[in-house]
mmCIF file of C-alpha atoms and ligand atoms in Angstrom:
data_model
loop_
_atom_site.group_PDB
_atom_site.id
_atom_site.type_symbol
_atom_site.label_atom_id
_atom_site.label_comp_id
_atom_site.label_asym_id
_atom_site.label_seq_id
_atom_site.Cartn_x
_atom_site.Cartn_y
_atom_site.Cartn_z
ATOM 1 C CA MET A 1 -21.555 -2.425 12.350
ATOM 2 C CA ALA A 2 -17.816 -2.164 11.498
ATOM 3 C CA VAL A 3 -16.321 1.405 11.110
ATOM 4 C CA PRO A 4 -14.128 2.126 8.179
ATOM 5 C CA ILE A 5 -10.518 2.291 9.124
ATOM 6 C CA LEU A 6 -9.933 4.661 6.249
ATOM 7 C CA LYS A 7 -12.688 6.809 4.670
ATOM 8 C CA ALA A 8 -12.445 9.101 1.603
ATOM 9 C CA VAL A 9 -15.310 11.517 1.109
ATOM 10 C CA LYS A 10 -15.682 13.232 -2.339
ATOM 11 C CA VAL A 11 -11.937 13.384 -2.675
ATOM 12 C CA THR A 12 -10.875 15.554 -5.643
ATOM 13 C CA LYS A 13 -7.367 16.249 -6.939
ATOM 14 C CA ARG A 14 -6.759 18.835 -9.725
ATOM 15 C CA TYR A 15 -3.543 19.599 -11.530
ATOM 16 C CA GLY A 16 -4.259 23.013 -12.874
ATOM 17 C CA LYS A 17 -7.467 22.616 -14.903
ATOM 18 C CA PHE A 18 -7.150 18.917 -15.216
ATOM 19 C CA THR A 19 -9.127 16.799 -12.649
ATOM 20 C CA ALA A 20 -7.123 13.588 -12.038
ATOM 21 C CA VAL A 21 -9.446 12.345 -9.089
ATOM 22 C CA ASN A 22 -12.984 13.528 -9.189
ATOM 23 C CA GLY A 23 -15.187 13.123 -6.088
ATOM 24 C CA VAL A 24 -14.057 9.776 -5.004
ATOM 25 C CA THR A 25 -15.849 8.259 -1.999
ATOM 26 C CA LEU A 26 -14.388 5.147 -0.404
ATOM 27 C CA ASP A 27 -14.969 3.117 2.647
ATOM 28 C CA ILE A 28 -12.019 0.932 3.488
ATOM 29 C CA MET A 29 -12.939 -1.738 6.134
ATOM 30 C CA PRO A 30 -10.476 -3.015 8.681
ATOM 31 C CA GLY A 31 -8.667 -6.358 8.107
ATOM 32 C CA THR A 32 -9.512 -6.314 4.322
ATOM 33 C CA VAL A 33 -7.653 -6.208 1.020
ATOM 34 C CA HIS A 34 -9.339 -3.412 -0.994
ATOM 35 C CA SER A 35 -8.145 -3.135 -4.492
ATOM 36 C CA VAL A 36 -8.320 -0.155 -6.823
ATOM 37 C CA ILE A 37 -8.393 -0.995 -10.473
ATOM 38 C CA GLY A 38 -9.006 0.811 -13.705
ATOM 39 C CA PRO A 39 -7.430 1.688 -17.115
ATOM 40 C CA ASN A 40 -4.199 3.522 -17.391
ATOM 41 C CA GLY A 41 -4.674 7.185 -16.420
ATOM 42 C CA ALA A 42 -7.838 6.528 -14.379
ATOM 43 C CA GLY A 43 -6.339 8.284 -11.296
ATOM 44 C CA LYS A 44 -5.433 5.349 -9.119
ATOM 45 C CA THR A 45 -1.932 6.520 -8.162
ATOM 46 C CA THR A 46 -3.072 10.020 -7.817
ATOM 47 C CA LEU A 47 -5.779 8.800 -5.350
ATOM 48 C CA PHE A 48 -3.011 6.998 -3.375
ATOM 49 C CA HIS A 49 -0.930 10.328 -3.403
ATOM 50 C CA THR A 50 -3.832 12.318 -1.974
ATOM 51 C CA LEU A 51 -4.712 9.661 0.744
ATOM 52 C CA THR A 52 -1.196 9.337 2.025
ATOM 53 C CA GLY A 53 -0.407 13.006 1.697
ATOM 54 C CA SER A 54 2.281 12.806 -1.005
ATOM 55 C CA THR A 55 0.302 15.556 -2.752
ATOM 56 C CA PRO A 56 -2.335 18.011 -1.316
ATOM 57 C CA ILE A 57 -5.958 17.375 -1.737
ATOM 58 C CA SER A 58 -8.014 19.922 -3.755
ATOM 59 C CA GLU A 59 -11.403 19.049 -2.075
ATOM 60 C CA GLY A 60 -13.028 16.507 -0.002
ATOM 61 C CA SER A 61 -11.967 14.817 3.169
ATOM 62 C CA ILE A 62 -9.963 11.708 4.423
ATOM 63 C CA LEU A 63 -10.473 10.205 7.762
ATOM 64 C CA VAL A 64 -8.531 7.574 9.651
ATOM 65 C CA GLU A 65 -10.810 5.913 12.185
ATOM 66 C CA GLY A 66 -13.067 8.919 12.045
ATOM 67 C CA GLU A 67 -10.226 11.305 12.502
ATOM 68 C CA GLU A 68 -9.802 13.979 9.839
ATOM 69 C CA VAL A 69 -6.345 13.842 8.276
ATOM 70 C CA SER A 70 -6.951 15.586 4.887
ATOM 71 C CA HIS A 71 -4.552 18.424 5.550
ATOM 72 C CA LEU A 72 -1.829 16.665 7.558
ATOM 73 C CA PRO A 73 1.557 16.239 5.907
ATOM 74 C CA GLY A 74 2.531 12.786 4.817
ATOM 75 C CA TYR A 75 4.764 12.073 7.792
ATOM 76 C CA LYS A 76 1.983 12.898 10.267
ATOM 77 C CA ARG A 77 -0.375 10.483 8.380
ATOM 78 C CA VAL A 78 2.308 7.820 8.801
ATOM 79 C CA ARG A 79 1.932 8.425 12.560
ATOM 80 C CA LYS A 80 -1.861 8.087 12.191
ATOM 81 C CA GLY A 81 -1.170 4.650 10.657
ATOM 82 C CA LEU A 82 -0.926 5.038 7.005
ATOM 83 C CA ALA A 83 2.046 3.339 5.350
ATOM 84 C CA ARG A 84 3.106 3.303 1.734
ATOM 85 C CA SER A 85 5.371 0.706 0.497
ATOM 86 C CA PHE A 86 7.906 2.436 -1.781
ATOM 87 C CA GLN A 87 9.883 0.750 -4.499
ATOM 88 C CA VAL A 88 13.552 0.164 -3.550
ATOM 89 C CA THR A 89 13.976 3.865 -2.297
ATOM 90 C CA SER A 90 12.871 2.757 1.165
ATOM 91 C CA LEU A 91 15.649 0.191 1.318
ATOM 92 C CA PHE A 92 19.305 0.716 2.493
ATOM 93 C CA PRO A 93 21.136 -1.331 -0.189
ATOM 94 C CA ASN A 94 24.415 -1.643 1.745
ATOM 95 C CA LEU A 95 22.868 -3.098 4.850
ATOM 96 C CA SER A 96 21.643 -6.663 5.326
ATOM 97 C CA VAL A 97 18.032 -7.681 5.067
ATOM 98 C CA ARG A 98 17.742 -8.167 8.761
ATOM 99 C CA GLU A 99 19.394 -4.719 9.482
ATOM 100 C CA ASN A 100 16.935 -3.111 7.147
ATOM 101 C CA LEU A 101 13.965 -4.586 9.029
ATOM 102 C CA ARG A 102 15.394 -3.796 12.343
ATOM 103 C CA LEU A 103 15.916 -0.179 11.478
ATOM 104 C CA ALA A 104 12.274 0.048 10.074
ATOM 105 C CA ALA A 105 11.046 -1.655 13.257
ATOM 106 C CA GLN A 106 12.912 0.985 15.436
ATOM 107 C CA GLY A 107 11.524 3.753 13.140
ATOM 108 C CA THR A 108 15.136 4.811 12.800
ATOM 109 C CA ARG A 109 17.347 5.747 9.854
ATOM 110 C CA PRO A 110 21.032 4.721 10.017
ATOM 111 C CA THR A 111 22.183 8.422 10.250
ATOM 112 C CA GLN A 112 19.723 9.026 13.159
ATOM 113 C CA ALA A 113 20.766 6.211 15.583
ATOM 114 C CA PHE A 114 19.250 8.074 18.596
ATOM 115 C CA ASN A 115 15.954 9.175 17.016
ATOM 116 C CA PRO A 116 13.545 9.592 19.779
ATOM 117 C CA TRP A 117 10.584 8.444 17.627
ATOM 118 C CA ARG A 118 11.372 4.856 18.060
ATOM 119 C CA ARG A 119 8.285 2.881 17.390
ATOM 120 C CA ALA A 120 9.550 -0.305 18.899
ATOM 121 C CA GLU A 121 9.733 -0.335 22.700
ATOM 122 C CA SER A 122 13.181 -1.477 22.778
ATOM 123 C CA MET A 123 16.068 -2.904 20.708
ATOM 124 C CA THR A 124 14.951 -6.416 21.725
ATOM 125 C CA ALA A 125 11.332 -5.803 20.535
ATOM 126 C CA ALA A 126 12.710 -4.395 17.172
ATOM 127 C CA CYS A 127 14.862 -7.598 16.767
ATOM 128 C CA GLU A 128 12.002 -9.856 17.560
ATOM 129 C CA LEU A 129 9.762 -8.051 15.061
ATOM 130 C CA ALA A 130 12.478 -8.222 12.430
ATOM 131 C CA ASP A 131 12.760 -11.950 12.996
ATOM 132 C CA SER A 132 9.012 -12.598 12.719
ATOM 133 C CA LEU A 133 8.869 -10.382 9.572
ATOM 134 C CA LEU A 134 11.747 -12.369 8.013
ATOM 135 C CA ALA A 135 9.541 -15.437 8.345
ATOM 136 C CA GLN A 136 6.446 -13.860 7.031
ATOM 137 C CA LEU A 137 8.267 -12.371 4.000
ATOM 138 C CA ASN A 138 9.910 -15.778 3.407
ATOM 139 C CA LEU A 139 13.313 -13.926 3.538
ATOM 140 C CA HIS A 140 14.821 -15.815 6.491
ATOM 141 C CA GLY A 141 17.089 -17.805 4.122
ATOM 142 C CA VAL A 142 18.741 -14.377 3.014
ATOM 143 C CA ALA A 143 18.541 -12.522 6.204
ATOM 144 C CA GLU A 144 22.274 -11.685 6.424
ATOM 145 C CA ARG A 145 22.586 -10.907 2.626
ATOM 146 C CA ILE A 146 23.280 -7.407 1.547
ATOM 147 C CA THR A 147 19.952 -5.975 0.373
ATOM 148 C CA GLY A 148 21.359 -4.536 -2.920
ATOM 149 C CA GLU A 149 22.243 -8.243 -3.880
ATOM 150 C CA LEU A 150 18.626 -9.549 -3.584
ATOM 151 C CA SER A 151 16.488 -10.522 -6.595
ATOM 152 C CA HIS A 152 13.737 -8.202 -7.769
ATOM 153 C CA GLY A 153 11.054 -10.266 -6.162
ATOM 154 C CA GLN A 154 12.907 -10.482 -2.795
ATOM 155 C CA GLN A 155 13.479 -6.606 -2.777
ATOM 156 C CA ARG A 156 9.748 -5.994 -3.452
ATOM 157 C CA ARG A 157 8.787 -8.289 -0.518
ATOM 158 C CA LEU A 158 11.301 -6.602 1.727
ATOM 159 C CA GLU A 159 9.805 -3.116 0.814
ATOM 160 C CA VAL A 160 6.354 -4.483 1.992
ATOM 161 C CA GLY A 161 8.180 -5.679 5.080
ATOM 162 C CA MET A 162 9.603 -2.283 5.675
ATOM 163 C CA ALA A 163 6.066 -0.878 5.707
ATOM 164 C CA MET A 164 4.879 -3.705 7.883
ATOM 165 C CA ALA A 165 7.677 -3.079 10.415
ATOM 166 C CA GLY A 166 6.144 0.360 11.340
ATOM 167 C CA ARG A 167 3.110 -1.565 12.485
ATOM 168 C CA PRO A 168 0.710 0.618 10.465
ATOM 169 C CA LYS A 169 -3.154 0.294 10.274
ATOM 170 C CA VAL A 170 -3.228 0.557 6.466
ATOM 171 C CA ILE A 171 -0.558 -0.494 3.982
ATOM 172 C CA PHE A 172 -0.749 0.996 0.461
ATOM 173 C CA LEU A 173 0.680 -1.109 -2.262
ATOM 174 C CA ASP A 174 1.107 0.299 -5.840
ATOM 175 C CA GLU A 175 1.627 -2.478 -8.310
ATOM 176 C CA PRO A 176 3.593 -4.670 -5.942
ATOM 177 C CA THR A 177 3.904 -7.477 -8.629
ATOM 178 C CA SER A 178 5.059 -5.441 -11.565
ATOM 179 C CA GLY A 179 7.917 -6.892 -13.442
ATOM 180 C CA MET A 180 7.795 -10.175 -11.527
ATOM 181 C CA GLY A 181 8.022 -13.766 -12.782
ATOM 182 C CA ILE A 182 5.355 -16.425 -11.850
ATOM 183 C CA ASP A 183 7.110 -17.632 -8.579
ATOM 184 C CA ASP A 184 7.663 -14.248 -7.186
ATOM 185 C CA ILE A 185 3.985 -13.264 -8.038
ATOM 186 C CA ALA A 186 2.821 -16.308 -6.112
ATOM 187 C CA GLU A 187 4.929 -15.350 -3.127
ATOM 188 C CA MET A 188 3.687 -11.665 -3.216
ATOM 189 C CA LYS A 189 0.136 -12.938 -3.534
ATOM 190 C CA ARG A 190 0.540 -15.159 -0.465
ATOM 191 C CA LEU A 191 2.164 -12.296 1.451
ATOM 192 C CA ILE A 192 -0.646 -9.767 0.646
ATOM 193 C CA HIS A 193 -3.330 -12.299 1.466
ATOM 194 C CA GLY A 194 -1.727 -12.886 4.888
ATOM 195 C CA LEU A 195 -1.490 -9.215 5.648
ATOM 196 C CA ARG A 196 -5.225 -9.084 6.336
ATOM 197 C CA ASP A 197 -4.674 -10.768 9.705
ATOM 198 C CA SER A 198 -2.828 -7.832 11.158
ATOM 199 C CA TYR A 199 -3.344 -4.877 8.726
ATOM 200 C CA THR A 200 -5.679 -3.453 6.146
ATOM 201 C CA VAL A 201 -4.340 -3.272 2.569
ATOM 202 C CA LEU A 202 -5.170 -0.841 -0.226
ATOM 203 C CA LEU A 203 -3.870 -2.214 -3.408
ATOM 204 C CA ILE A 204 -3.392 -0.963 -6.955
ATOM 205 C CA GLU A 205 -2.786 -3.952 -9.173
ATOM 206 C CA HIS A 206 -3.088 -4.539 -13.008
ATOM 207 C CA ASN A 207 -2.949 -8.337 -12.767
ATOM 208 C CA MET A 208 -6.684 -9.275 -12.677
ATOM 209 C CA ASP A 209 -6.073 -12.906 -11.542
ATOM 210 C CA ILE A 210 -4.368 -11.483 -8.355
ATOM 211 C CA VAL A 211 -7.042 -8.860 -7.812
ATOM 212 C CA MET A 212 -9.889 -11.432 -8.103
ATOM 213 C CA ASP A 213 -8.181 -13.980 -5.917
ATOM 214 C CA ILE A 214 -7.182 -11.819 -3.006
ATOM 215 C CA SER A 215 -9.511 -8.871 -2.793
ATOM 216 C CA ASP A 216 -12.262 -8.535 -0.306
ATOM 217 C CA SER A 217 -13.585 -5.358 -2.119
ATOM 218 C CA ILE A 218 -12.802 -3.740 -5.368
ATOM 219 C CA THR A 219 -13.185 -0.141 -6.423
ATOM 220 C CA VAL A 220 -13.066 0.438 -10.298
ATOM 221 C CA MET A 221 -11.949 3.937 -11.395
ATOM 222 C CA GLN A 222 -12.388 5.463 -14.752
ATOM 223 C CA GLN A 223 -11.451 9.009 -15.669
ATOM 224 C CA GLY A 224 -10.898 9.979 -12.035
ATOM 225 C CA GLN A 225 -14.333 8.701 -10.803
ATOM 226 C CA VAL A 226 -15.606 5.647 -9.221
ATOM 227 C CA LEU A 227 -17.209 3.469 -11.882
ATOM 228 C CA ALA A 228 -18.166 0.539 -9.718
ATOM 229 C CA GLU A 229 -17.516 -1.021 -6.356
ATOM 230 C CA GLY A 230 -18.124 -4.425 -4.754
ATOM 231 C CA LYS A 231 -16.791 -7.913 -4.197
ATOM 232 C CA PRO A 232 -14.751 -9.623 -6.834
ATOM 233 C CA ASP A 233 -17.678 -11.670 -8.346
ATOM 234 C CA VAL A 234 -19.950 -8.597 -8.585
ATOM 235 C CA ILE A 235 -17.193 -6.547 -10.251
ATOM 236 C CA ARG A 236 -16.356 -9.492 -12.566
ATOM 237 C CA SER A 237 -19.922 -9.555 -13.808
ATOM 238 C CA ASP A 238 -20.501 -5.855 -14.104
ATOM 239 C CA GLU A 239 -21.154 -4.971 -17.744
ATOM 240 C CA ARG A 240 -19.918 -1.370 -17.338
ATOM 241 C CA VAL A 241 -16.657 -2.563 -15.826
ATOM 242 C CA ARG A 242 -16.221 -5.043 -18.657
ATOM 243 C CA ARG A 243 -16.783 -2.362 -21.183
ATOM 244 C CA ALA A 244 -14.298 0.112 -19.465
ATOM 245 C CA TYR A 245 -11.727 -2.539 -18.818
ATOM 246 C CA LEU A 246 -12.423 -4.992 -21.430
ATOM 247 C CA GLY A 247 -9.889 -7.799 -22.225
ATOM 248 C CA SER A 248 -8.193 -7.504 -18.740
ATOM 249 C CA MET A 249 -10.726 -9.684 -16.884
HETATM 250 P P1 ATP B 1 -1.589 3.862 -14.489
HETATM 251 O O1 ATP B 1 -2.354 2.621 -14.249
HETATM 252 O O2 ATP B 1 -1.138 4.135 -15.862
HETATM 253 O O3 ATP B 1 -0.474 4.012 -13.391
HETATM 254 P P2 ATP B 1 -3.283 5.742 -12.963
HETATM 255 O O4 ATP B 1 -4.763 5.154 -12.904
HETATM 256 O O5 ATP B 1 -2.525 5.454 -11.709
HETATM 257 O O6 ATP B 1 -2.604 5.135 -14.242
HETATM 258 P P3 ATP B 1 -2.558 8.406 -12.448
HETATM 259 O O7 ATP B 1 -1.062 8.179 -12.623
HETATM 260 O O8 ATP B 1 -3.155 8.681 -11.152
HETATM 261 O O9 ATP B 1 -3.398 7.248 -13.169
HETATM 262 O O10 ATP B 1 -2.851 9.662 -13.525
HETATM 263 C C1 ATP B 1 -4.167 10.080 -13.674
HETATM 264 C C2 ATP B 1 -4.110 11.252 -14.665
HETATM 265 O O11 ATP B 1 -3.524 12.393 -14.050
HETATM 266 C C3 ATP B 1 -3.290 11.043 -15.906
HETATM 267 O O12 ATP B 1 -3.918 11.698 -16.968
HETATM 268 C C4 ATP B 1 -2.002 11.756 -15.593
HETATM 269 O O13 ATP B 1 -1.369 12.198 -16.788
HETATM 270 C C5 ATP B 1 -2.464 12.925 -14.714
HETATM 271 N N1 ATP B 1 -1.422 13.277 -13.745
HETATM 272 C C6 ATP B 1 -0.832 12.568 -12.799
HETATM 273 N N2 ATP B 1 0.066 13.193 -12.092
HETATM 274 C C7 ATP B 1 0.116 14.464 -12.664
HETATM 275 C C8 ATP B 1 0.834 15.656 -12.290
HETATM 276 N N3 ATP B 1 1.784 15.745 -11.346
HETATM 277 N N4 ATP B 1 0.592 16.762 -13.088
HETATM 278 C C9 ATP B 1 -0.468 16.755 -14.057
HETATM 279 N N5 ATP B 1 -1.148 15.723 -14.345
HETATM 280 C C10 ATP B 1 -0.804 14.506 -13.670
#
């Protein structure tokens, strides 16, 4: 039987007296797109924060391939294979698209040219990885363009590419299609669907058409807890989910 690549066991996050995530247990299987959905304020983003180490966990445990990471800082969880795609902030706007990807592939920031934590084995490997990512992201046509000049949809794809360049095990995507038009949504959908071949994806997404089309599993959250979990058709026909999330499906 396949072992979860990421496991959350009774994860709880409190802000003072308020419990934003309440005893959430999740098994994320390798090579899948696992979506987390639920109404506004359900605790989805807070769950992402606790899993990636952006905020400390209050209770419970988090395991990457069976290894406890619950109390590791975020940067150490990155080394364990958890990568979060951050909006725009992860991009260097004055560098070209290709340069951004090369830097991410090297695990290097521009001010740290000799950072010993290079993930790519060599400059050549980083360049090759950047080239293949440009194709996957459908950004080869704008490879030499300054990143700050890209369209919103192109920037969001590049952010996903920056996460991919670190060759993580799990990529966390928080509303990757927000604010996009139809064509960019279709591109992003194609990209996320293809990520399964090499990565595992944990996705927060409000667009139910996307969620139902590309997810292997869905967890529905409500008021910090797991309301339901299953394959898209199971979730779609779950009466409790329809009641909690009515009108969106
Ligand atoms: P949305 O779909 O609107 O993004 P969400 O499901 O991602 O919502 P969260 O952003 O995780 O929900 O918020 C869950 C609850 O936790 C909300 O009631 C929110 O106000 C509260 N919350 C989030 N961050 C904090 C914080 N830093 N301090 C206090 N309360 C917080």
